[in-house]
Amino acid sequence: MDDQISSEAQVAELELDTVIGFNGHVPHGLKCHPDQEHLIYPLGCTILIQAINTQEQNFLHGHKNNVSCLSISPKGDYIASGQVTFMGFKADIILWDYKKRQLIARLSLHKGKIEALAFSPNDLYLVSLGGPDDGSVVVWSIAKRDAICGSPAAGLNVGNATTVVFSRCRDEMFVTAGNGTIRVWELDLPNRKIWPTECQTGQTKRIVISVGMAGDDSFFYLGTTTGDILKMNPRTKLLADTGPAKDKFSLGVSAIRCLKMGGLLVGSGAGLLVFCKSPSYKPIKKIQLQGGITSITLRGEGHQFFVGTEESHIYRVNFTDFKETLIATCHFEAVEDIVFPFGTAELFATCAKKDIRVWHTSSNRELLRITVPNMTCHGIDFMRDGRSIISAWDDGRIRAFAPETGRLIYVINNAHRIGVTAIATTSDCKRVISGGGEGEVRVWQIGCQTQKLEEALKEHKSSVSCIRVKKNNEECVTASTDGTCIIWDLVRLRRNQMILANTLFQCVCYHPEEFQIITSGTDRKIAYWEIFDGSVIRELEGSLSGAINGMDITQEGVHFVTGGNDHLVKVWDYNEGEVTHVGVGHSGNITRIRISPGNQYIVSVSADGAILRWKYPYAS
């Protein structure tokens, strides 16, 4: 054990360059900071602070589980974020210092999940709402970093409260709302109590999902699942009006913001963004965006604002011309694969669920999106000549697309019975090797107009997880979840060697000198094998928890990288068999990892849709 501690001590931290990712499913998760220069939003357990005008990013690490809500204090000094946790366990709220970008305090009282957070107008208090298993509302003192008081958020015979908004003028009043409950609360500081008053809505029974407070506290507006808006008076606690009468907002009013000049910005679950006014709530201006709207955040007074959607798009909208500009995109499903074209680090491609995306490496811009509805893409590879992206799909087809335009070049139908699970190409661009869910490995001859099956190699008993081809195209290795790796002779089209281990193999790499391969999988071991006779040379403990799903090796073969279910990126010295650098930043299971050609970057992708780019730690 002492050896392990001493070797752990020399491990350096891998430097995180940039993140492509935004969790658009967090309600009201996208925030514009009062300095008007930064957007703040959650991604898994991390909070990103993104400069609007430059590429600069900062990361706040501290949550152990996914961030469920986020709030910024009106003066901009503090950020508060809440997380989900396991049933019955305490869920933390973290208070951050915005300027220093560091954790000030952990506030732990709620169980299970933090549903919503709001700061009082003078940064004095923070109010937090617990999730369905908790059901309480708590007021915290920012100065003392401690709870002042708490209370059940809703009455006994109604549903849960899910949203909260503070008064814009007074530090002692806030509103909670949810399923059949709307309450105005008064904070009684000397007695350390909060007093609720139920709002009367008469016959109108609604489930509230969003709430906005007018700048002078005269009214507050509630967005409902049925697509209408309720306007309430916080002093009388009575309903002022409701609308629209006819064309209600499809899939509910999921975001609502009051503008200083009067009127409301309203976002619907169907992606419609509208500017409207009480009492008719008819659209004065409107635009259709992609994905249900989950956040609207104002920049300054709202001359410009930002909108976040469930499909992880962030839009910038200027109020006057009401036109949208897409400023950030990312995957909103688990990313299955990542690949660089041969010899260049300027671009890379990723695939997740129904789409393949091509990214510009240095600017994080999405250059191209290829979508095949209702299918899942399991793997991609660039042809060496750069003329096509070859992709593996769960409908059993192999599809080839042009990387500039996304045009479909050809389809190989019925390539595999139970979906195509892995794919690789040869460097002469004449062959594609595919692996299927049934365990077959198939070699395809690719001509100018034709694609024909050369051989079906039936040895694996379950799905093929990874394929790598030797430089001279005369051999390839396939890893499978049946616990075997097979080295195939691509000239005679038969098996050369089989490697057996008690694991589900997830990834395999050739050492550049091509007399050894390294493998890993669910047993967390990294194994080096002799190609010639299939014997194991050495085994390393790759991870302390969870499978290893991705690995890649440098062109020189001196270092390799791994990533897996422990969320860590590790850089290894090949000869020493030791970890030299560890990268902390992912909050989902890492699914695949690649070193860019020229050893500039390491790019890792994960099950929460994130793409992380790391600085490669050695001078190439």
Short mmCIF file of C-alpha atoms in Angstrom, two decimals, residues 246-582:
data_model
loop_
_atom_site.label_atom_id
_atom_site.label_comp_id
_atom_site.label_asym_id
_atom_site.label_seq_id
_atom_site.Cartn_x
_atom_site.Cartn_y
_atom_site.Cartn_z
CA LYS A 246 -57.23 31.06 -27.09
CA ASP A 247 -53.78 30.05 -28.36
CA LYS A 248 -52.18 28.67 -25.24
CA PHE A 249 -48.45 27.91 -25.25
CA SER A 250 -47.85 24.38 -26.48
CA LEU A 251 -46.11 22.06 -23.95
CA GLY A 252 -46.38 24.64 -21.16
CA VAL A 253 -44.81 27.98 -20.23
CA SER A 254 -41.38 26.76 -19.15
CA ALA A 255 -39.63 30.13 -18.73
CA ILE A 256 -40.89 33.63 -17.98
CA ARG A 257 -39.05 36.97 -17.54
CA CYS A 258 -40.42 40.43 -16.75
CA LEU A 259 -38.85 43.31 -18.67
CA LYS A 260 -38.20 46.70 -17.10
CA MET A 261 -40.00 48.53 -19.91
CA GLY A 262 -43.08 46.38 -19.32
CA GLY A 263 -44.16 43.16 -20.97
CA LEU A 264 -42.95 39.59 -20.64
CA LEU A 265 -40.55 37.27 -22.39
CA VAL A 266 -42.12 33.83 -22.45
CA GLY A 267 -40.56 30.52 -23.50
CA SER A 268 -42.58 27.37 -24.18
CA GLY A 269 -41.81 23.67 -23.98
CA ALA A 270 -42.27 23.56 -27.77
CA GLY A 271 -39.41 26.04 -28.32
CA LEU A 272 -41.49 29.15 -29.00
CA LEU A 273 -40.06 32.43 -27.70
CA VAL A 274 -42.58 35.25 -27.39
CA PHE A 275 -42.73 38.87 -26.24
CA CYS A 276 -46.22 39.64 -24.93
CA LYS A 277 -48.12 41.87 -22.50
CA SER A 278 -50.87 41.42 -19.95
CA PRO A 279 -53.85 41.01 -20.10
CA SER A 280 -54.16 39.47 -23.60
CA TYR A 281 -50.72 37.73 -23.64
CA LYS A 282 -50.96 37.71 -27.45
CA PRO A 283 -47.54 37.45 -29.15
CA ILE A 284 -46.19 40.88 -30.14
CA LYS A 285 -42.92 39.34 -31.37
CA LYS A 286 -42.07 35.66 -31.65
CA ILE A 287 -39.43 33.22 -32.90
CA GLN A 288 -39.23 29.44 -33.05
CA LEU A 289 -36.12 27.83 -31.54
CA GLN A 290 -34.85 24.24 -31.51
CA GLY A 291 -35.74 22.29 -28.35
CA GLY A 292 -37.99 23.18 -25.44
CA ILE A 293 -36.95 26.47 -23.79
CA THR A 294 -35.66 25.94 -20.25
CA SER A 295 -33.93 29.29 -19.54
CA ILE A 296 -34.29 32.94 -20.47
CA THR A 297 -31.69 35.25 -18.93
CA LEU A 298 -31.38 39.00 -19.45
CA ARG A 299 -28.16 40.85 -20.22
CA GLY A 300 -28.41 44.10 -18.26
CA GLU A 301 -31.91 45.56 -18.66
CA GLY A 302 -32.81 43.07 -21.37
CA HIS A 303 -31.82 44.92 -24.56
CA GLN A 304 -30.18 41.58 -25.27
CA PHE A 305 -30.92 38.22 -23.70
CA PHE A 306 -29.87 34.57 -23.87
CA VAL A 307 -32.07 31.51 -24.22
CA GLY A 308 -31.17 27.91 -23.34
CA THR A 309 -33.07 24.90 -24.72
CA GLU A 310 -33.39 21.21 -23.92
CA GLU A 311 -31.37 20.36 -27.01
CA SER A 312 -28.44 22.17 -25.36
CA HIS A 313 -28.51 25.16 -27.70
CA ILE A 314 -27.70 28.62 -26.36
CA TYR A 315 -29.12 31.51 -28.39
CA ARG A 316 -28.43 35.23 -28.19
CA VAL A 317 -31.39 37.47 -29.07
CA ASN A 318 -31.38 41.26 -29.54
CA PHE A 319 -34.67 42.62 -28.31
CA THR A 320 -35.16 45.27 -31.01
CA ASP A 321 -34.94 43.05 -34.10
CA PHE A 322 -35.92 39.85 -32.18
CA LYS A 323 -33.63 37.65 -34.27
CA GLU A 324 -31.77 34.68 -32.77
CA THR A 325 -28.06 33.91 -33.11
CA LEU A 326 -26.93 30.41 -32.15
CA ILE A 327 -23.85 30.97 -29.98
CA ALA A 328 -23.23 27.50 -28.51
CA THR A 329 -24.27 23.95 -29.32
CA CYS A 330 -23.38 20.60 -27.88
CA HIS A 331 -24.64 17.06 -27.58
CA PHE A 332 -27.58 16.46 -25.27
CA GLU A 333 -27.23 12.65 -25.30
CA ALA A 334 -24.35 10.35 -24.37
CA VAL A 335 -21.45 10.77 -26.81
CA GLU A 336 -20.53 7.35 -28.22
CA ASP A 337 -17.34 8.02 -30.17
CA ILE A 338 -14.76 10.65 -31.15
CA VAL A 339 -12.26 10.59 -34.01
CA PHE A 340 -9.72 12.92 -35.65
CA PRO A 341 -9.08 12.89 -39.40
CA PHE A 342 -5.68 11.51 -40.39
CA GLY A 343 -2.79 13.87 -39.70
CA THR A 344 -4.72 16.96 -38.57
CA ALA A 345 -5.87 18.24 -35.20
CA GLU A 346 -7.88 21.14 -36.64
CA LEU A 347 -11.14 19.18 -36.74
CA PHE A 348 -12.68 16.22 -35.03
CA ALA A 349 -15.99 14.37 -35.26
CA THR A 350 -18.22 13.00 -32.52
CA CYS A 351 -21.40 10.95 -32.59
CA ALA A 352 -24.24 10.80 -30.09
CA LYS A 353 -27.62 9.13 -30.49
CA LYS A 354 -29.09 10.35 -33.79
CA ASP A 355 -26.39 12.76 -34.94
CA ILE A 356 -22.77 13.05 -36.03
CA ARG A 357 -21.13 16.45 -35.50
CA VAL A 358 -17.90 17.87 -36.88
CA TRP A 359 -16.17 20.42 -34.63
CA HIS A 360 -13.50 23.05 -35.18
CA THR A 361 -10.96 22.17 -32.47
CA SER A 362 -9.57 25.55 -31.44
CA SER A 363 -12.84 27.54 -31.43
CA ASN A 364 -15.28 24.80 -30.23
CA ARG A 365 -17.60 25.70 -33.11
CA GLU A 366 -19.87 23.09 -34.60
CA LEU A 367 -19.12 23.05 -38.34
CA LEU A 368 -21.51 20.35 -39.47
CA ARG A 369 -24.33 18.23 -38.11
CA ILE A 370 -25.53 15.06 -39.80
CA THR A 371 -28.81 13.74 -38.38
CA VAL A 372 -30.47 10.38 -38.94
CA PRO A 373 -33.75 10.51 -36.98
CA ASN A 374 -34.70 7.70 -34.59
CA MET A 375 -31.39 5.83 -35.00
CA THR A 376 -28.33 5.58 -32.80
CA CYS A 377 -24.80 5.98 -34.12
CA HIS A 378 -22.33 3.70 -32.28
CA GLY A 379 -19.06 4.53 -33.99
CA ILE A 380 -17.39 6.71 -36.63
CA ASP A 381 -14.15 6.85 -38.56
CA PHE A 382 -12.67 9.17 -41.18
CA MET A 383 -11.38 7.64 -44.39
CA ARG A 384 -7.66 8.42 -44.71
CA ASP A 385 -8.24 10.56 -47.84
CA GLY A 386 -10.67 12.74 -45.85
CA ARG A 387 -13.45 12.28 -48.40
CA SER A 388 -15.90 10.41 -46.20
CA ILE A 389 -17.00 9.79 -42.62
CA ILE A 390 -17.94 6.13 -42.19
CA SER A 391 -20.51 5.50 -39.43
CA ALA A 392 -21.99 2.47 -37.64
CA TRP A 393 -25.72 2.51 -36.81
CA ASP A 394 -28.01 0.43 -34.62
CA ASP A 395 -30.37 -0.31 -37.55
CA GLY A 396 -27.65 -2.59 -38.97
CA ARG A 397 -26.53 -0.14 -41.65
CA ILE A 398 -23.16 1.44 -42.41
CA ARG A 399 -23.55 4.98 -43.73
CA ALA A 400 -20.89 7.11 -45.41
CA PHE A 401 -21.19 10.91 -45.45
CA ALA A 402 -19.20 13.72 -47.05
CA PRO A 403 -17.40 15.60 -44.24
CA GLU A 404 -17.86 19.09 -45.76
CA THR A 405 -21.52 18.93 -46.73
CA GLY A 406 -22.92 16.00 -44.77
CA ARG A 407 -24.30 14.52 -48.02
CA LEU A 408 -25.01 10.79 -47.88
CA ILE A 409 -22.53 9.04 -50.20
CA TYR A 410 -23.57 5.42 -49.77
CA VAL A 411 -25.35 3.02 -47.42
CA ILE A 412 -24.54 -0.62 -46.80
CA ASN A 413 -27.87 -2.20 -45.82
CA ASN A 414 -28.09 -5.21 -43.50
CA ALA A 415 -24.39 -4.95 -42.68
CA HIS A 416 -25.03 -6.69 -39.35
CA ARG A 417 -27.99 -8.47 -37.80
CA ILE A 418 -28.07 -6.83 -34.35
CA GLY A 419 -26.78 -3.37 -35.24
CA VAL A 420 -23.31 -2.19 -36.21
CA THR A 421 -21.35 -1.61 -33.00
CA ALA A 422 -17.81 -0.78 -34.18
CA ILE A 423 -16.12 0.44 -37.36
CA ALA A 424 -12.63 1.03 -38.76
CA THR A 425 -11.10 1.85 -42.14
CA THR A 426 -7.86 0.85 -43.85
CA SER A 427 -5.30 3.50 -44.81
CA ASP A 428 -5.53 2.68 -48.54
CA CYS A 429 -9.28 3.65 -48.39
CA LYS A 430 -10.23 0.35 -50.04
CA ARG A 431 -11.74 -1.45 -47.08
CA VAL A 432 -14.07 -0.93 -44.15
CA ILE A 433 -14.04 -3.38 -41.25
CA SER A 434 -17.20 -3.50 -39.16
CA GLY A 435 -18.26 -5.31 -36.03
CA GLY A 436 -21.81 -6.19 -35.04
CA GLY A 437 -23.97 -6.84 -32.00
CA GLU A 438 -24.03 -10.55 -32.87
CA GLY A 439 -20.22 -10.69 -32.77
CA GLU A 440 -19.45 -10.97 -36.50
CA VAL A 441 -16.54 -9.06 -37.99
CA ARG A 442 -17.10 -8.17 -41.64
CA VAL A 443 -14.62 -6.92 -44.21
CA TRP A 444 -16.08 -4.72 -46.96
CA GLN A 445 -14.44 -3.79 -50.24
CA ILE A 446 -15.12 -0.16 -51.09
CA GLY A 447 -14.92 0.77 -54.78
CA CYS A 448 -15.86 3.97 -56.58
CA GLN A 449 -19.48 2.94 -57.00
CA THR A 450 -19.69 -0.36 -55.16
CA GLN A 451 -19.41 -1.76 -51.65
CA LYS A 452 -19.17 -5.53 -51.44
CA LEU A 453 -18.78 -8.01 -48.61
CA GLU A 454 -15.41 -9.71 -48.86
CA GLU A 455 -15.61 -11.94 -45.80
CA ALA A 456 -17.65 -12.47 -42.65
CA LEU A 457 -15.46 -13.64 -39.77
CA LYS A 458 -17.55 -15.51 -37.18
CA GLU A 459 -15.58 -16.08 -34.00
CA HIS A 460 -16.80 -13.61 -31.36
CA LYS A 461 -19.83 -14.70 -29.37
CA SER A 462 -21.13 -11.22 -28.43
CA SER A 463 -20.90 -7.62 -29.59
CA VAL A 464 -17.69 -6.14 -31.00
CA SER A 465 -16.70 -3.04 -29.01
CA CYS A 466 -13.53 -1.77 -30.73
CA ILE A 467 -11.57 -2.35 -33.96
CA ARG A 468 -8.03 -1.17 -34.75
CA VAL A 469 -6.16 -1.73 -38.03
CA LYS A 470 -2.40 -2.20 -38.35
CA LYS A 471 -0.51 0.46 -40.35
CA ASN A 472 0.23 -1.84 -43.29
CA ASN A 473 -3.46 -2.94 -43.51
CA GLU A 474 -2.47 -6.62 -43.34
CA GLU A 475 -3.86 -7.21 -39.87
CA CYS A 476 -6.49 -5.89 -37.47
CA VAL A 477 -7.52 -6.51 -33.90
CA THR A 478 -11.10 -6.63 -32.61
CA ALA A 479 -12.18 -6.45 -28.97
CA SER A 480 -15.46 -7.95 -27.84
CA THR A 481 -17.64 -8.07 -24.74
CA ASP A 482 -17.39 -11.89 -24.84
CA GLY A 483 -13.97 -11.62 -23.14
CA THR A 484 -11.86 -12.16 -26.26
CA CYS A 485 -9.68 -10.02 -28.49
CA ILE A 486 -8.93 -11.53 -31.89
CA ILE A 487 -6.06 -10.61 -34.20
CA TRP A 488 -7.13 -11.17 -37.81
CA ASP A 489 -5.01 -11.67 -40.89
CA LEU A 490 -6.58 -9.33 -43.45
CA VAL A 491 -4.73 -10.89 -46.38
CA ARG A 492 -5.84 -14.50 -45.86
CA LEU A 493 -8.99 -13.33 -43.97
CA ARG A 494 -8.72 -15.65 -41.00
CA ARG A 495 -7.83 -15.64 -37.34
CA ASN A 496 -4.18 -15.30 -36.38
CA GLN A 497 -4.42 -15.18 -32.61
CA MET A 498 -6.97 -15.06 -29.84
CA ILE A 499 -6.58 -13.38 -26.47
CA LEU A 500 -8.79 -14.45 -23.56
CA ALA A 501 -9.51 -12.65 -20.30
CA ASN A 502 -12.24 -12.62 -17.69
CA THR A 503 -13.57 -9.21 -18.70
CA LEU A 504 -15.84 -7.45 -21.16
CA PHE A 505 -13.27 -5.82 -23.44
CA GLN A 506 -14.17 -2.19 -24.25
CA CYS A 507 -11.05 -0.89 -25.98
CA VAL A 508 -7.84 -2.02 -27.64
CA CYS A 509 -4.80 -0.24 -29.17
CA TYR A 510 -1.77 -1.32 -31.17
CA HIS A 511 1.57 -0.16 -29.84
CA PRO A 512 3.07 1.79 -32.79
CA GLU A 513 5.82 -0.81 -33.18
CA GLU A 514 2.96 -3.29 -33.61
CA PHE A 515 4.38 -6.26 -31.73
CA GLN A 516 2.15 -5.59 -28.70
CA ILE A 517 -1.42 -4.52 -28.04
CA ILE A 518 -2.95 -3.01 -24.92
CA THR A 519 -6.51 -3.72 -23.86
CA SER A 520 -8.92 -2.72 -21.14
CA GLY A 521 -12.50 -3.18 -20.08
CA THR A 522 -14.80 -3.90 -17.19
CA ASP A 523 -12.22 -5.60 -14.95
CA ARG A 524 -10.42 -2.21 -14.69
CA LYS A 525 -7.12 -3.83 -15.69
CA ILE A 526 -4.89 -2.54 -18.47
CA ALA A 527 -3.20 -5.53 -20.08
CA TYR A 528 -0.23 -5.64 -22.48
CA TRP A 529 -0.26 -8.63 -24.85
CA GLU A 530 2.26 -10.18 -27.20
CA ILE A 531 0.74 -10.29 -30.70
CA PHE A 532 2.85 -13.22 -31.83
CA ASP A 533 1.53 -15.80 -29.36
CA GLY A 534 -1.27 -13.97 -27.50
CA SER A 535 0.48 -14.18 -24.13
CA VAL A 536 -0.03 -11.51 -21.46
CA ILE A 537 3.12 -9.48 -20.73
CA ARG A 538 1.90 -7.33 -17.85
CA GLU A 539 -1.26 -6.15 -16.12
CA LEU A 540 -1.80 -2.76 -14.48
CA GLU A 541 -4.56 -1.65 -12.13
CA GLY A 542 -6.22 0.89 -14.44
CA SER A 543 -8.84 2.34 -12.14
CA LEU A 544 -10.03 1.97 -8.57
CA SER A 545 -13.71 2.01 -9.53
CA GLY A 546 -15.63 1.29 -12.70
CA ALA A 547 -14.83 0.04 -16.18
CA ILE A 548 -12.34 1.60 -18.58
CA ASN A 549 -14.14 2.44 -21.82
CA GLY A 550 -11.63 4.32 -23.93
CA MET A 551 -7.91 4.38 -24.62
CA ASP A 552 -5.54 5.85 -27.18
CA ILE A 553 -1.78 5.80 -27.66
CA THR A 554 0.63 8.39 -29.09
CA GLN A 555 2.24 7.87 -32.50
CA GLU A 556 5.59 7.40 -30.72
CA GLY A 557 4.16 4.86 -28.27
CA VAL A 558 5.76 6.51 -25.23
CA HIS A 559 2.47 7.48 -23.53
CA PHE A 560 -1.13 6.37 -23.65
CA VAL A 561 -4.38 7.71 -22.17
CA THR A 562 -7.41 6.00 -20.60
CA GLY A 563 -10.86 7.09 -19.43
CA GLY A 564 -13.83 5.31 -17.90
CA ASN A 565 -16.54 5.15 -15.28
CA ASP A 566 -14.42 6.79 -12.56
CA HIS A 567 -14.74 10.04 -14.61
CA LEU A 568 -10.94 10.49 -14.66
CA VAL A 569 -8.65 10.99 -17.64
CA LYS A 570 -5.30 9.30 -17.02
CA VAL A 571 -2.02 9.69 -18.90
CA TRP A 572 0.30 6.68 -18.61
CA ASP A 573 3.97 6.06 -19.28
CA TYR A 574 3.93 2.97 -21.53
CA ASN A 575 7.24 1.47 -20.41
CA GLU A 576 6.98 2.26 -16.71
CA GLY A 577 3.29 1.36 -16.55
CA GLU A 578 2.58 4.31 -14.27
CA VAL A 579 0.10 7.17 -14.29
CA THR A 580 1.85 10.51 -14.82
CA HIS A 581 -1.15 12.88 -15.09
CA VAL A 582 -4.80 12.79 -14.02
#
